[in-house]
Coordinates of C-alpha atoms in Angstrom, one line a residue:
X18 CA 78.2 224.3 45.1
X19 CA 76.7 225.3 41.8
X20 CA 79.2 228.4 41.6
X21 CA 82.1 226.0 42.3
X22 CA 81.0 223.7 39.5
X23 CA 80.6 226.8 37.2
X24 CA 84.2 228.0 37.8
X25 CA 85.5 224.5 37.4
X26 CA 83.8 224.1 34.0
X27 CA 85.3 227.5 33.0
X28 CA 88.7 226.5 34.1
X29 CA 88.5 223.2 32.3
X30 CA 87.3 224.8 29.2
X31 CA 90.8 226.7 28.8
X32 CA 93.5 224.7 27.0
X33 CA 95.6 222.6 29.4
X34 CA 98.8 223.4 27.7
X35 CA 98.0 227.2 27.9
X36 CA 97.2 226.9 31.7
X37 CA 100.4 224.8 32.1
X38 CA 102.5 227.7 30.4
X39 CA 101.0 230.3 32.5
X40 CA 101.7 228.2 35.8
X41 CA 105.3 227.8 34.4
X42 CA 105.9 231.6 34.0
X43 CA 104.1 232.4 37.4
X44 CA 106.2 229.8 39.2
X45 CA 109.4 231.0 37.7
X46 CA 108.9 234.7 38.6
X47 CA 107.8 233.7 42.2
X48 CA 110.9 231.5 42.4
X49 CA 113.2 234.4 41.3
X50 CA 111.7 237.3 43.2
X51 CA 109.8 235.7 46.2
X52 CA 111.9 232.7 47.1
X53 CA 110.9 232.9 50.7
X54 CA 107.3 232.1 49.9
X55 CA 108.3 228.5 50.4
X56 CA 104.6 227.4 51.0
X57 CA 103.9 227.5 47.3
X58 CA 106.2 224.5 46.8
X59 CA 103.4 222.4 48.6
X60 CA 101.3 222.7 45.4
X61 CA 104.0 220.9 43.4
X62 CA 104.4 218.2 46.1
X63 CA 100.7 217.5 46.2
X64 CA 100.4 217.3 42.4
X65 CA 103.2 214.8 42.0
X66 CA 102.2 212.8 45.1
X67 CA 98.7 212.5 44.1
X68 CA 99.7 211.3 40.6
X69 CA 102.1 208.7 42.1
X70 CA 99.4 207.6 44.5
X71 CA 96.7 206.9 41.9
X72 CA 98.8 205.7 39.0
X73 CA 99.7 202.2 40.6
X74 CA 95.9 201.7 41.2
X75 CA 95.2 202.9 37.6
X76 CA 97.8 200.4 36.1
X77 CA 96.6 197.5 38.0
X78 CA 92.9 197.9 37.3
X79 CA 93.5 198.6 33.5
X80 CA 96.0 195.7 33.1
X81 CA 93.4 193.4 34.8
X82 CA 90.7 194.6 32.7
X83 CA 92.7 194.5 29.5
X84 CA 94.1 191.0 30.0
X85 CA 90.6 189.7 30.9
X86 CA 89.1 191.2 27.8
X87 CA 92.0 190.4 25.5
X88 CA 91.1 188.6 22.2
X89 CA 94.7 187.4 21.7
X90 CA 95.4 189.8 18.9
X91 CA 98.1 191.9 20.6
X92 CA 101.1 189.6 20.1
X93 CA 102.7 191.3 17.1
X94 CA 102.1 194.8 18.7
X95 CA 104.0 193.8 21.8
X96 CA 106.8 192.4 19.8
X97 CA 107.1 195.7 18.0
X98 CA 107.0 198.0 20.9
X99 CA 109.3 196.0 23.0
X100 CA 111.7 195.9 20.2
X101 CA 111.4 199.7 19.8
X102 CA 111.9 200.2 23.5
X103 CA 115.0 198.2 23.6
X104 CA 116.5 199.3 20.4
X105 CA 116.2 203.0 21.1
X106 CA 117.7 202.6 24.5
X107 CA 120.7 201.1 23.0
X108 CA 121.1 203.5 20.1
X109 CA 120.7 206.4 22.6
X110 CA 123.7 205.0 24.4
X111 CA 125.5 205.0 21.0
X112 CA 124.6 208.5 20.3
X113 CA 126.1 209.5 23.7
X114 CA 129.3 207.6 22.9
X115 CA 129.7 209.4 19.6
X116 CA 129.2 212.7 21.2
X117 CA 131.5 212.0 24.0
X118 CA 134.2 211.0 21.4
X119 CA 133.7 214.0 19.2
X120 CA 133.3 216.6 22.0
X121 CA 135.1 215.2 25.1
X122 CA 134.1 216.7 28.5
X123 CA 136.1 216.6 31.6
X124 CA 134.8 217.1 35.3
X125 CA 136.4 218.8 38.2
X126 CA 137.1 215.7 40.4
X127 CA 138.7 216.0 44.0
X128 CA 139.1 213.6 46.9
X129 CA 135.7 212.8 48.6
X130 CA 135.0 211.3 52.0
X131 CA 131.3 210.3 51.7
X132 CA 130.7 206.7 50.6
X133 CA 127.6 205.4 48.8
X134 CA 126.4 201.8 48.2
X135 CA 127.4 201.0 44.7
X136 CA 125.2 199.2 42.2
X137 CA 126.5 196.2 40.1
X138 CA 124.9 194.8 37.1
X139 CA 124.0 191.6 39.1
X140 CA 122.3 193.9 41.5
X141 CA 120.1 195.5 38.8
X142 CA 119.1 192.1 37.5
X143 CA 118.4 190.7 41.1
X144 CA 116.3 193.7 42.0
X145 CA 114.4 193.6 38.8
X146 CA 113.4 190.0 39.4
X147 CA 112.8 190.5 43.1
X148 CA 110.6 193.4 42.5
X149 CA 108.6 191.2 39.9
X150 CA 107.4 188.8 42.6
X151 CA 107.0 191.3 45.4
X152 CA 103.5 190.9 47.2
X153 CA 101.0 192.5 45.0
X154 CA 99.3 194.9 47.5
X155 CA 102.8 196.0 48.6
X156 CA 103.8 196.6 44.9
X157 CA 100.7 198.9 44.4
X158 CA 101.4 200.7 47.6
X159 CA 105.2 201.2 46.9
X160 CA 104.7 201.9 43.1
X161 CA 106.6 198.9 42.0
X162 CA 105.5 198.7 38.5
X163 CA 107.2 195.4 37.6
X164 CA 105.2 193.9 40.5
X165 CA 102.0 195.5 39.6
X166 CA 102.5 194.4 35.9
X167 CA 103.3 190.8 36.8
X168 CA 100.4 190.2 39.3
X169 CA 97.9 192.2 37.4
X170 CA 98.6 190.0 34.3
X171 CA 98.3 186.8 36.4
X172 CA 95.0 188.0 37.9
X173 CA 93.7 189.2 34.3
X174 CA 94.4 185.7 33.0
X175 CA 92.7 184.2 36.1
X176 CA 89.5 186.4 35.5
X177 CA 89.5 185.6 31.8
X178 CA 89.4 181.8 32.5
X179 CA 87.1 181.6 35.5
X180 CA 85.1 184.8 36.0
X181 CA 81.7 185.5 34.4
X182 CA 81.1 188.2 31.7
X183 CA 79.3 190.3 34.4
X184 CA 82.4 190.2 36.6
X185 CA 84.6 191.4 33.6
X186 CA 82.2 194.3 33.0
X187 CA 82.3 195.4 36.7
X188 CA 86.2 195.5 36.5
X189 CA 86.0 197.5 33.2
X190 CA 83.6 199.9 34.8
X191 CA 85.9 200.3 37.8
X192 CA 88.8 201.2 35.6
X193 CA 86.8 203.8 33.9
X194 CA 86.0 205.2 37.4
X195 CA 89.7 205.3 38.2
X196 CA 90.4 206.8 34.9
X197 CA 88.0 209.6 35.7
X198 CA 89.5 210.3 39.0
X199 CA 92.8 210.6 37.2
X200 CA 91.3 213.1 34.8
X201 CA 90.3 215.3 37.6
X202 CA 93.8 215.3 39.1
X203 CA 95.4 216.3 35.7
X204 CA 93.3 219.4 35.7
X205 CA 95.3 220.7 38.5
X206 CA 98.4 220.1 36.6
X207 CA 99.1 224.0 36.1
X208 CA 99.0 224.6 39.8
X209 CA 101.2 221.7 40.5
X210 CA 103.7 222.7 37.8
X211 CA 103.7 226.3 39.2
X212 CA 104.7 224.9 42.7
X213 CA 107.4 222.5 41.0
X214 CA 108.9 225.4 38.9
X215 CA 109.1 227.6 42.0
X216 CA 110.9 225.0 44.1
X217 CA 113.5 224.5 41.3
X218 CA 114.2 228.1 40.7
X219 CA 114.0 229.2 44.5
X220 CA 116.5 226.3 45.5
X221 CA 118.8 226.1 42.6
X222 CA 118.6 229.5 40.7
X223 CA 120.0 229.9 37.3
X224 CA 123.8 229.3 37.9
X225 CA 123.8 225.6 37.1
X226 CA 123.5 226.5 33.5
X227 CA 127.1 228.1 33.5
X228 CA 128.9 226.2 36.1
X229 CA 128.3 222.9 34.4
X230 CA 127.2 224.2 31.0
X231 CA 129.5 222.0 28.8
X232 CA 128.3 218.7 30.5
X233 CA 124.7 220.0 30.5
X234 CA 125.0 220.9 26.8
X235 CA 126.2 217.2 25.9
X236 CA 123.6 215.6 27.9
X237 CA 120.7 217.7 26.7
X238 CA 121.9 217.7 23.2
X239 CA 122.1 214.0 23.0
X240 CA 118.6 213.6 24.5
X241 CA 117.1 216.1 21.9
X242 CA 118.9 214.4 19.1
X243 CA 117.3 211.1 20.3
X244 CA 113.9 212.6 20.5
X245 CA 113.7 214.7 17.4
X246 CA 116.1 212.9 15.1
X247 CA 116.6 209.3 16.1
X248 CA 112.9 208.4 17.2
X249 CA 111.4 210.1 14.3
X250 CA 113.6 207.9 11.9
X251 CA 112.4 204.9 13.5
X252 CA 108.7 205.9 13.4
X253 CA 109.1 206.9 9.7
X254 CA 110.7 203.5 9.1
X255 CA 107.8 201.6 10.5
X256 CA 104.9 203.8 9.4
X257 CA 106.4 205.2 6.0
X258 CA 104.9 208.7 6.8
X259 CA 105.9 212.0 8.4
X260 CA 106.6 211.2 12.0
X261 CA 106.7 214.8 13.4
X262 CA 103.0 215.3 13.9
X263 CA 103.1 212.4 16.4
X264 CA 106.6 213.3 17.9
X265 CA 105.4 216.9 18.5
X266 CA 102.1 216.0 19.9
X267 CA 103.6 213.6 22.4
X268 CA 106.3 215.9 23.4
X269 CA 103.7 218.6 24.0
X270 CA 101.1 216.7 25.8
X271 CA 103.5 214.2 27.4
X272 CA 106.9 215.3 27.5
X273 CA 106.1 218.7 28.8
X274 CA 104.4 217.5 31.9
X275 CA 107.1 214.8 32.6
X276 CA 109.7 217.6 32.3
X277 CA 108.2 219.3 35.3
X278 CA 107.1 216.4 37.4
X279 CA 110.6 214.5 36.8
X280 CA 108.6 211.2 37.4
X281 CA 107.8 208.6 34.9
X282 CA 105.5 207.0 37.3
X283 CA 103.5 210.3 38.0
X284 CA 103.2 210.7 34.1
X285 CA 101.7 207.2 33.4
X286 CA 98.2 208.6 33.9
X287 CA 99.0 211.5 31.4
X288 CA 100.4 209.0 28.9
X289 CA 97.3 206.8 29.3
X290 CA 95.0 209.9 28.6
X291 CA 97.1 210.8 25.6
X292 CA 96.8 207.4 24.2
X293 CA 93.0 207.4 24.5
X294 CA 93.0 210.8 22.8
X295 CA 95.0 209.4 19.9
X296 CA 92.4 206.5 19.5
X297 CA 94.6 203.7 20.5
X298 CA 93.4 200.3 21.8
X299 CA 93.0 200.5 25.7
X300 CA 93.8 196.9 26.0
X301 CA 97.4 197.5 24.5
X302 CA 98.4 200.7 25.8
X303 CA 97.4 199.9 29.4
X304 CA 100.1 197.4 29.4
X305 CA 102.7 199.0 27.1
X306 CA 102.7 202.3 28.8
X307 CA 103.6 201.0 32.3
X308 CA 106.1 198.7 30.6
X309 CA 107.6 201.3 28.8
X310 CA 108.1 203.3 32.1
X311 CA 110.3 200.2 33.1
X312 CA 112.3 199.4 30.0
X313 CA 112.0 202.4 27.6
X314 CA 115.0 204.3 29.3
X315 CA 116.8 206.3 26.3
X316 CA 117.4 209.2 28.6
X317 CA 118.9 207.0 31.4
X318 CA 121.2 205.4 28.8
X319 CA 122.5 208.8 27.6
X320 CA 123.1 209.9 31.4
X321 CA 125.0 206.8 32.2
X322 CA 127.1 206.7 29.1
X323 CA 127.9 210.5 29.0
X324 CA 129.0 210.6 32.7
X325 CA 131.0 207.4 32.6
X326 CA 133.1 208.6 29.6
X327 CA 133.4 212.1 31.1
X328 CA 134.9 210.4 34.2
X329 CA 137.2 208.3 31.9
X330 CA 138.4 211.4 30.1
X331 CA 139.1 213.3 33.4
X332 CA 141.2 210.5 34.9
X333 CA 143.1 209.9 31.5
X334 CA 141.8 206.6 30.5
X335 CA 141.9 205.8 27.0
X336 CA 138.5 204.3 25.8
X337 CA 138.5 202.5 22.6
X338 CA 135.5 202.8 20.2
X339 CA 134.7 199.2 20.6
X340 CA 134.9 199.5 24.5
X341 CA 132.6 202.4 24.2
X342 CA 130.2 200.4 22.2
X343 CA 130.3 197.7 25.0
X344 CA 129.5 200.4 27.4
X345 CA 126.5 201.1 25.4
X346 CA 125.2 197.4 26.0
X347 CA 126.0 197.8 29.8
X348 CA 124.3 201.3 29.7
X349 CA 121.1 199.7 28.1
X350 CA 120.9 196.9 30.6
X351 CA 121.5 199.2 33.5
X352 CA 119.0 201.8 32.2
X353 CA 116.3 199.1 32.1
X354 CA 116.7 198.4 35.7
X355 CA 117.1 202.1 36.6
X356 CA 113.5 202.5 37.9
X357 CA 114.1 199.8 40.4
X358 CA 117.2 201.3 41.9
X359 CA 117.0 204.3 44.6
X360 CA 118.5 207.4 42.8
X361 CA 117.5 206.2 39.4
X362 CA 120.2 206.4 36.5
X363 CA 122.7 208.4 38.4
X364 CA 123.5 205.6 40.8
X365 CA 124.3 203.3 38.0
X366 CA 127.2 205.5 36.9
X367 CA 129.8 203.6 39.2
X368 CA 128.6 200.4 37.6
X369 CA 129.5 201.5 34.3
X370 CA 132.7 203.2 35.4
X371 CA 133.9 200.0 37.0
X372 CA 134.2 198.4 33.5
X373 CA 137.2 200.8 32.8
X374 CA 138.7 200.4 36.3
X375 CA 137.8 203.7 37.5
X376 CA 137.9 204.2 41.3
X377 CA 134.7 204.3 43.3
X378 CA 135.7 207.7 44.7
X379 CA 135.9 209.3 41.1
X380 CA 132.7 207.8 40.0
X381 CA 130.8 209.1 43.2
X382 CA 132.0 212.5 42.6
X383 CA 130.3 212.4 39.1
X384 CA 127.2 211.1 40.8
X385 CA 127.4 214.1 43.2
X386 CA 127.8 216.4 40.1
X387 CA 124.9 214.6 38.6
X388 CA 122.6 215.5 41.6
X389 CA 123.5 219.0 41.3
X390 CA 122.4 219.5 37.6
X391 CA 119.5 216.9 38.1
X392 CA 117.1 219.7 38.1
X393 CA 117.8 220.1 34.3
X394 CA 119.3 216.5 33.5
X395 CA 116.5 214.5 35.1
X396 CA 113.8 216.8 33.7
X397 CA 115.0 216.4 30.1
X398 CA 115.6 212.6 30.7
X399 CA 112.1 212.1 32.0
X400 CA 110.4 214.0 29.3
X401 CA 112.5 211.9 26.6
X402 CA 111.6 208.7 28.3
X403 CA 108.0 209.3 29.0
X404 CA 107.0 210.9 25.6
X405 CA 108.7 208.0 23.9
X406 CA 106.3 205.4 25.6
X407 CA 103.5 207.1 23.8
X408 CA 105.4 207.6 20.5
X409 CA 106.3 203.8 20.2
X410 CA 103.0 202.5 21.6
X411 CA 101.2 204.5 18.7
X412 CA 103.8 203.4 16.2
X413 CA 103.4 199.7 17.1
X414 CA 99.5 199.7 17.0
X415 CA 99.5 202.1 13.7
X416 CA 101.9 199.7 11.9
X417 CA 99.7 196.7 12.6
X418 CA 96.5 198.6 11.4
X419 CA 98.2 199.8 8.4
X420 CA 98.8 196.3 7.5
X421 CA 95.2 195.3 7.9
X422 CA 93.5 198.4 6.4
X423 CA 95.1 201.1 4.4
X424 CA 94.0 204.7 5.2
X425 CA 93.4 204.3 8.9
X426 CA 93.2 207.7 10.6
X427 CA 94.6 208.6 14.0
X428 CA 94.2 211.5 16.3
X429 CA 97.2 213.7 15.3

């Protein structure tokens, strides 16, 4: 036992980013040269599933604890962070519109036989509000974060009004225990990412970079522009300081992990740990981070917009600039509900295409192409979305602190 603890301590003393990079290289090499070693993929599956399993519990106990101990001083911060979440999602769609107009992309569309249930805007809203009032235990079990947030806030308010101080401290201690468990799981990220990279390379190879190169270039280019130009401009506007230390730190410690796990839900514990490292208020980020995983959907807005306009260009539909801007609003609303829809942002493409009168068959072919390139598209999308949750949570809190006291310091 002592030997095991010794090696674990040595393992943990190495930089997590360095360990993840080594896992990435090893996984890619094994995927290229030993694709038959399929058992390696179980490491990635176990890692993602373990994070997905513990994340709803972590969110529930942290939100209950935060609301129960809240002193009523978080109103302005929440207003700021929600504004940033929604504003950047809309602006990301506008960026995708401009890129699609300047550099139009067409797709190779053919007749298809397969049918898939389409998602309308009314379905998105219905799904959103239905998820919010789902049974609280079922919400935790199914990782329904709207339900988890809704019921946790209500329970937290009940605890705040009726429970004793001792009970509130017990809940706080329990949240710290769950946070410690999450920390242990994250230590195995290098092995998990090795398994995830192995699976992607072994199954998809590298051909997708050439077959759908232009489409991927436009998607990834828009997302990188949002991440490294648009978001920093907004951060600089609010904080009046160089935004890139915060942007790079969030991309390195949150975006990198999200890129490989391809799951905003699985990355919630990682974002929580990063917020703690930045010295942010736990009462605030324990609510804003899971909320961001639901409504901060810059990457999803880019995906919906780029694919919809690519289909329009392919079938010869003239899309005016104002129509494209209207599409940005639709993409924003749809993106905010993407996490509650099976298949995520890709299955919302037909909804956006329907506003241009595009046939279901053509739209679903675009969805099929989306799934082919999702190993790259979804990875970059998740990295943008998840790292942005921390960026804007930190921005909202720092902006408030700067108003109260000049010269506040933060962990970046």
